[in-house]
Amino acid sequence: MDISPILDGFGVVLEPTNLLYCLIGVIIGMLIGVLPGLGPGATIAILLPITYGIGPVSAIIMLAGIFYGAQYGGTITSVLLRLPGEASSVVTVFDGFALAKQGKAGTALGIAAIGSFIGGTVSIIGLTIVAPVVAGFALDFGPPEYAALGILGVLLISSIGNGNKLKAIIAACIGLLIATVGRDTFTGAERFTFGSLNLAEGIDFIPIAMGLFGLSEILYNLEERHNQVHSPAKVGNVWPSRKDLGQASGAIGRGSLIGFVLGVLPGGGAVLSSLAAYALEKRRAKRPERFGQGAVEGVAAPETANNAAATSSFIPLLTLGIPANATMALIFGALLIQGIQPGPQLVTEHPDVFWGVINSMYIGNILLLIMSIPMVGVFVRILRVRPAIMAPITVLITLLGAYTVRNQVYDIFLVIVFGVLGYLMKKFGFEPGPLVLAFVLGSMIESSARQGLLIYGGDPTGFLTRPISGTIFAVIVVVAAWPLIRKAIPRKTSADRVEEKIK
């Protein structure tokens, strides 16, 4: 393995400007992780206009820092308030808050910080080793492979992600439909423009992201939490004892591996990995009844796994150009704004971005560990700021940010439209993630599919004759048919198991 590009990447990230943006990203990530409701997706969406004026490496380093920094920030509210700041910290509530009630909030936060650091570091090492290999393999991809990969990405995100599967598929279809608005890039014909010159240019990614993730989150959380008064638990000694570290060590090791593997899968990500890691620890425990009552492993496993997953989810984005979750779709959009196409060519065409972003995570992870424990007191004070004060300020920043991109009032209108749409989606149980992901992948699927059809003279069966695209389409059929296959597999009832034991 040639390590010179990796060393060059450290040279990029150690430049003072990039170090500063890494620090800014990590701090913002921790702060928004602390504030319930305003997650990394909403924050990245709101900050997208700012990235116009920043170099591509610095911009992506900052956005990546926000993403993995938020994973730890969400822990603080889970432990102190029984209120997860991030969806990936939901299971941390069970044992984190129980520890806080026992006067061991500091221990829970300390274990979470150590687990987050180790999980993140293990995942970054895996990312450093695996990403170039995957990118090298993907260099053989052509239009048929990209079309198949895009369809598989949308399908996996809709079927594996959180929430109702049917609603996720409906949201993804809406995203694909929105992606077709504007002039056809092949023929120039207008589609779904209704005679509007603004719509003829298509719908820009930034207003969609800022509306669906930024404005809708603010509206939804105002309604959900405006009457709640929080009183954080007291934080004592944040350094865990040797006994606590010994109990958590196995959970941290297993959480690192689970997070790394599940983070790579489209639709997997931090939420699924934290749930899987918690479930595994509870199943392995000699006394599973301790979980939910203040088990240290119940904090260590999910917090380690969600940080590992946040890092490894960069692998499909950087190497294949396929975002694994909604936040990665936003970073995908940020790269496109900078004129950079994520994918296998990124390693050779923009090695400064590829290795600069990966190596910035080593630095960012150390910054997280250094700052997380001493800054707990600051975060506790921030928690006392009422949402009714924060929300109007955030809305104003969002709308101003949308306007400054192109200086058009039309973009503010679009943000409001998608903000209301996102609010209604959340209200009725539709996740906005599949819509944004499908919108991002829609253009790639359409252009790749049409290029592939041109190659094979309009014969779609040509896609199946290529080894890689044929295999991906086979996987698509299995994923699509999986609910029917699962129903067809006979399941053993409890009575059957008892009968087998007797025999």
PDB file of C-alpha atoms in Angstrom, residues 146-296:
ATOM      1  CA  TYR A 146     -24.001   3.416 -11.833  1.00  0.00           C
ATOM      2  CA  ALA A 147     -27.656   3.121 -12.834  1.00  0.00           C
ATOM      3  CA  ALA A 148     -27.927  -0.207 -10.985  1.00  0.00           C
ATOM      4  CA  LEU A 149     -26.048   1.111  -7.958  1.00  0.00           C
ATOM      5  CA  GLY A 150     -28.279   4.197  -7.742  1.00  0.00           C
ATOM      6  CA  ILE A 151     -31.455   2.082  -7.877  1.00  0.00           C
ATOM      7  CA  LEU A 152     -30.044  -0.255  -5.216  1.00  0.00           C
ATOM      8  CA  GLY A 153     -29.149   2.725  -3.007  1.00  0.00           C
ATOM      9  CA  VAL A 154     -32.684   4.140  -3.150  1.00  0.00           C
ATOM     10  CA  LEU A 155     -34.190   0.698  -2.532  1.00  0.00           C
ATOM     11  CA  LEU A 156     -31.945  -0.096   0.446  1.00  0.00           C
ATOM     12  CA  ILE A 157     -32.486   3.275   2.054  1.00  0.00           C
ATOM     13  CA  SER A 158     -36.231   2.873   1.689  1.00  0.00           C
ATOM     14  CA  SER A 159     -36.339  -0.700   2.955  1.00  0.00           C
ATOM     15  CA  ILE A 160     -33.624  -0.778   5.635  1.00  0.00           C
ATOM     16  CA  GLY A 161     -34.046   2.737   7.034  1.00  0.00           C
ATOM     17  CA  ASN A 162     -36.118   3.728  10.041  1.00  0.00           C
ATOM     18  CA  GLY A 163     -39.873   4.071  10.059  1.00  0.00           C
ATOM     19  CA  ASN A 164     -42.646   2.745   7.855  1.00  0.00           C
ATOM     20  CA  LYS A 165     -41.254   1.104   4.696  1.00  0.00           C
ATOM     21  CA  LEU A 166     -44.219   1.996   2.470  1.00  0.00           C
ATOM     22  CA  LYS A 167     -44.019   5.645   3.516  1.00  0.00           C
ATOM     23  CA  ALA A 168     -40.259   5.631   2.876  1.00  0.00           C
ATOM     24  CA  ILE A 169     -40.823   4.282  -0.651  1.00  0.00           C
ATOM     25  CA  ILE A 170     -43.503   6.941  -1.292  1.00  0.00           C
ATOM     26  CA  ALA A 171     -41.085   9.654  -0.095  1.00  0.00           C
ATOM     27  CA  ALA A 172     -38.354   8.250  -2.362  1.00  0.00           C
ATOM     28  CA  CYS A 173     -40.733   8.287  -5.354  1.00  0.00           C
ATOM     29  CA  ILE A 174     -41.553  11.951  -4.650  1.00  0.00           C
ATOM     30  CA  GLY A 175     -37.805  12.673  -4.562  1.00  0.00           C
ATOM     31  CA  LEU A 176     -37.304  10.954  -7.919  1.00  0.00           C
ATOM     32  CA  LEU A 177     -40.214  12.947  -9.356  1.00  0.00           C
ATOM     33  CA  ILE A 178     -38.775  16.267  -8.133  1.00  0.00           C
ATOM     34  CA  ALA A 179     -35.417  15.317  -9.701  1.00  0.00           C
ATOM     35  CA  THR A 180     -37.083  15.234 -13.142  1.00  0.00           C
ATOM     36  CA  VAL A 181     -38.351  18.843 -12.930  1.00  0.00           C
ATOM     37  CA  GLY A 182     -36.651  21.175 -15.437  1.00  0.00           C
ATOM     38  CA  ARG A 183     -35.143  20.841 -18.903  1.00  0.00           C
ATOM     39  CA  ASP A 184     -34.190  17.386 -20.111  1.00  0.00           C
ATOM     40  CA  THR A 185     -30.387  17.352 -20.306  1.00  0.00           C
ATOM     41  CA  PHE A 186     -30.474  15.077 -23.389  1.00  0.00           C
ATOM     42  CA  THR A 187     -33.250  16.691 -25.490  1.00  0.00           C
ATOM     43  CA  GLY A 188     -33.790  20.114 -23.893  1.00  0.00           C
ATOM     44  CA  ALA A 189     -37.536  19.460 -23.512  1.00  0.00           C
ATOM     45  CA  GLU A 190     -39.198  21.025 -20.458  1.00  0.00           C
ATOM     46  CA  ARG A 191     -40.677  18.673 -17.849  1.00  0.00           C
ATOM     47  CA  PHE A 192     -43.160  19.637 -15.083  1.00  0.00           C
ATOM     48  CA  THR A 193     -42.248  23.327 -15.381  1.00  0.00           C
ATOM     49  CA  PHE A 194     -45.834  24.625 -15.926  1.00  0.00           C
ATOM     50  CA  GLY A 195     -44.373  27.448 -18.006  1.00  0.00           C
ATOM     51  CA  SER A 196     -42.238  28.791 -15.148  1.00  0.00           C
ATOM     52  CA  LEU A 197     -38.762  30.036 -16.085  1.00  0.00           C
ATOM     53  CA  ASN A 198     -37.534  29.313 -12.538  1.00  0.00           C
ATOM     54  CA  LEU A 199     -38.695  25.689 -12.715  1.00  0.00           C
ATOM     55  CA  ALA A 200     -37.156  25.308 -16.192  1.00  0.00           C
ATOM     56  CA  GLU A 201     -33.738  25.434 -14.538  1.00  0.00           C
ATOM     57  CA  GLY A 202     -34.760  22.608 -12.246  1.00  0.00           C
ATOM     58  CA  ILE A 203     -35.066  22.713  -8.459  1.00  0.00           C
ATOM     59  CA  ASP A 204     -31.813  23.408  -6.672  1.00  0.00           C
ATOM     60  CA  PHE A 205     -30.570  21.088  -3.951  1.00  0.00           C
ATOM     61  CA  ILE A 206     -29.971  23.833  -1.341  1.00  0.00           C
ATOM     62  CA  PRO A 207     -33.590  25.064  -0.900  1.00  0.00           C
ATOM     63  CA  ILE A 208     -34.784  21.453  -0.711  1.00  0.00           C
ATOM     64  CA  ALA A 209     -32.208  20.563   1.958  1.00  0.00           C
ATOM     65  CA  MET A 210     -32.692  23.769   3.948  1.00  0.00           C
ATOM     66  CA  GLY A 211     -36.474  23.423   3.858  1.00  0.00           C
ATOM     67  CA  LEU A 212     -36.834  19.701   4.523  1.00  0.00           C
ATOM     68  CA  PHE A 213     -34.125  19.476   7.171  1.00  0.00           C
ATOM     69  CA  GLY A 214     -33.663  23.007   8.532  1.00  0.00           C
ATOM     70  CA  LEU A 215     -37.024  24.806   8.591  1.00  0.00           C
ATOM     71  CA  SER A 216     -39.194  21.700   9.056  1.00  0.00           C
ATOM     72  CA  GLU A 217     -37.125  20.520  12.047  1.00  0.00           C
ATOM     73  CA  ILE A 218     -37.498  23.900  13.718  1.00  0.00           C
ATOM     74  CA  LEU A 219     -41.277  23.965  13.155  1.00  0.00           C
ATOM     75  CA  TYR A 220     -41.730  20.402  14.318  1.00  0.00           C
ATOM     76  CA  ASN A 221     -39.617  20.748  17.447  1.00  0.00           C
ATOM     77  CA  LEU A 222     -41.262  24.033  18.415  1.00  0.00           C
ATOM     78  CA  GLU A 223     -44.594  22.264  18.465  1.00  0.00           C
ATOM     79  CA  GLU A 224     -43.245  19.244  20.313  1.00  0.00           C
ATOM     80  CA  ARG A 225     -41.193  20.917  23.004  1.00  0.00           C
ATOM     81  CA  HIS A 226     -42.245  24.529  23.528  1.00  0.00           C
ATOM     82  CA  ASN A 227     -43.947  23.746  26.838  1.00  0.00           C
ATOM     83  CA  GLN A 228     -41.248  21.518  28.258  1.00  0.00           C
ATOM     84  CA  VAL A 229     -38.952  22.805  30.987  1.00  0.00           C
ATOM     85  CA  HIS A 230     -35.655  20.965  31.332  1.00  0.00           C
ATOM     86  CA  SER A 231     -33.593  20.701  34.475  1.00  0.00           C
ATOM     87  CA  PRO A 232     -30.306  18.897  33.749  1.00  0.00           C
ATOM     88  CA  ALA A 233     -28.941  16.448  36.307  1.00  0.00           C
ATOM     89  CA  LYS A 234     -25.793  17.377  38.195  1.00  0.00           C
ATOM     90  CA  VAL A 235     -22.498  16.176  36.712  1.00  0.00           C
ATOM     91  CA  GLY A 236     -19.906  14.843  39.117  1.00  0.00           C
ATOM     92  CA  ASN A 237     -16.541  13.236  38.349  1.00  0.00           C
ATOM     93  CA  VAL A 238     -16.331  12.525  34.622  1.00  0.00           C
ATOM     94  CA  TRP A 239     -13.376  10.135  34.806  1.00  0.00           C
ATOM     95  CA  PRO A 240     -14.613   6.529  34.895  1.00  0.00           C
ATOM     96  CA  SER A 241     -13.128   4.130  37.442  1.00  0.00           C
ATOM     97  CA  ARG A 242     -11.006   1.123  36.438  1.00  0.00           C
ATOM     98  CA  LYS A 243     -13.929  -1.139  37.215  1.00  0.00           C
ATOM     99  CA  ASP A 244     -16.224   0.843  34.881  1.00  0.00           C
ATOM    100  CA  LEU A 245     -13.593   0.834  32.125  1.00  0.00           C
ATOM    101  CA  GLY A 246     -13.128  -2.912  32.528  1.00  0.00           C
ATOM    102  CA  GLN A 247     -16.880  -3.490  32.225  1.00  0.00           C
ATOM    103  CA  ALA A 248     -17.118  -1.269  29.144  1.00  0.00           C
ATOM    104  CA  SER A 249     -14.026  -2.516  27.277  1.00  0.00           C
ATOM    105  CA  GLY A 250     -15.723  -5.481  25.550  1.00  0.00           C
ATOM    106  CA  ALA A 251     -18.742  -3.400  24.581  1.00  0.00           C
ATOM    107  CA  ILE A 252     -16.463  -0.735  23.097  1.00  0.00           C
ATOM    108  CA  GLY A 253     -14.562  -3.322  21.017  1.00  0.00           C
ATOM    109  CA  ARG A 254     -17.706  -4.985  19.673  1.00  0.00           C
ATOM    110  CA  GLY A 255     -19.451  -1.626  19.162  1.00  0.00           C
ATOM    111  CA  SER A 256     -16.532  -0.430  17.018  1.00  0.00           C
ATOM    112  CA  LEU A 257     -16.839  -3.400  14.649  1.00  0.00           C
ATOM    113  CA  ILE A 258     -20.648  -3.311  14.469  1.00  0.00           C
ATOM    114  CA  GLY A 259     -20.641   0.425  13.807  1.00  0.00           C
ATOM    115  CA  PHE A 260     -18.016   0.173  11.078  1.00  0.00           C
ATOM    116  CA  VAL A 261     -19.840  -2.598   9.193  1.00  0.00           C
ATOM    117  CA  LEU A 262     -23.378  -1.201   9.500  1.00  0.00           C
ATOM    118  CA  GLY A 263     -22.250   2.358   8.743  1.00  0.00           C
ATOM    119  CA  VAL A 264     -21.147   1.309   5.263  1.00  0.00           C
ATOM    120  CA  LEU A 265     -24.592  -0.073   4.351  1.00  0.00           C
ATOM    121  CA  PRO A 266     -27.036   2.322   2.707  1.00  0.00           C
ATOM    122  CA  GLY A 267     -29.824   2.946   5.206  1.00  0.00           C
ATOM    123  CA  GLY A 268     -27.728   1.497   8.059  1.00  0.00           C
ATOM    124  CA  GLY A 269     -25.883   4.362   9.666  1.00  0.00           C
ATOM    125  CA  ALA A 270     -25.563   5.508  13.244  1.00  0.00           C
ATOM    126  CA  VAL A 271     -29.119   4.768  14.407  1.00  0.00           C
ATOM    127  CA  LEU A 272     -29.211   1.126  13.310  1.00  0.00           C
ATOM    128  CA  SER A 273     -25.680   0.440  14.563  1.00  0.00           C
ATOM    129  CA  SER A 274     -26.370   1.862  18.042  1.00  0.00           C
ATOM    130  CA  LEU A 275     -29.508  -0.276  18.347  1.00  0.00           C
ATOM    131  CA  ALA A 276     -27.669  -3.396  17.134  1.00  0.00           C
ATOM    132  CA  ALA A 277     -24.734  -2.842  19.497  1.00  0.00           C
ATOM    133  CA  TYR A 278     -27.039  -2.344  22.499  1.00  0.00           C
ATOM    134  CA  ALA A 279     -29.075  -5.441  21.629  1.00  0.00           C
ATOM    135  CA  LEU A 280     -25.908  -7.541  21.281  1.00  0.00           C
ATOM    136  CA  GLU A 281     -24.573  -6.471  24.681  1.00  0.00           C
ATOM    137  CA  LYS A 282     -27.877  -7.188  26.376  1.00  0.00           C
ATOM    138  CA  ARG A 283     -28.054 -10.619  24.755  1.00  0.00           C
ATOM    139  CA  ARG A 284     -24.465 -11.503  25.775  1.00  0.00           C
ATOM    140  CA  ALA A 285     -24.809 -10.232  29.346  1.00  0.00           C
ATOM    141  CA  LYS A 286     -24.886 -12.766  32.182  1.00  0.00           C
ATOM    142  CA  ARG A 287     -27.393 -10.507  33.936  1.00  0.00           C
ATOM    143  CA  PRO A 288     -29.418  -8.815  31.168  1.00  0.00           C
ATOM    144  CA  GLU A 289     -31.796  -7.399  33.778  1.00  0.00           C
ATOM    145  CA  ARG A 290     -29.067  -4.818  34.610  1.00  0.00           C
ATOM    146  CA  PHE A 291     -29.710  -3.116  31.261  1.00  0.00           C
ATOM    147  CA  GLY A 292     -32.044  -0.179  31.682  1.00  0.00           C
ATOM    148  CA  GLN A 293     -31.023   0.096  35.333  1.00  0.00           C
ATOM    149  CA  GLY A 294     -27.658   1.811  34.792  1.00  0.00           C
ATOM    150  CA  ALA A 295     -25.366  -0.698  33.034  1.00  0.00           C
ATOM    151  CA  VAL A 296     -22.135   0.938  31.865  1.00  0.00           C
TER     152      VAL A 296
END
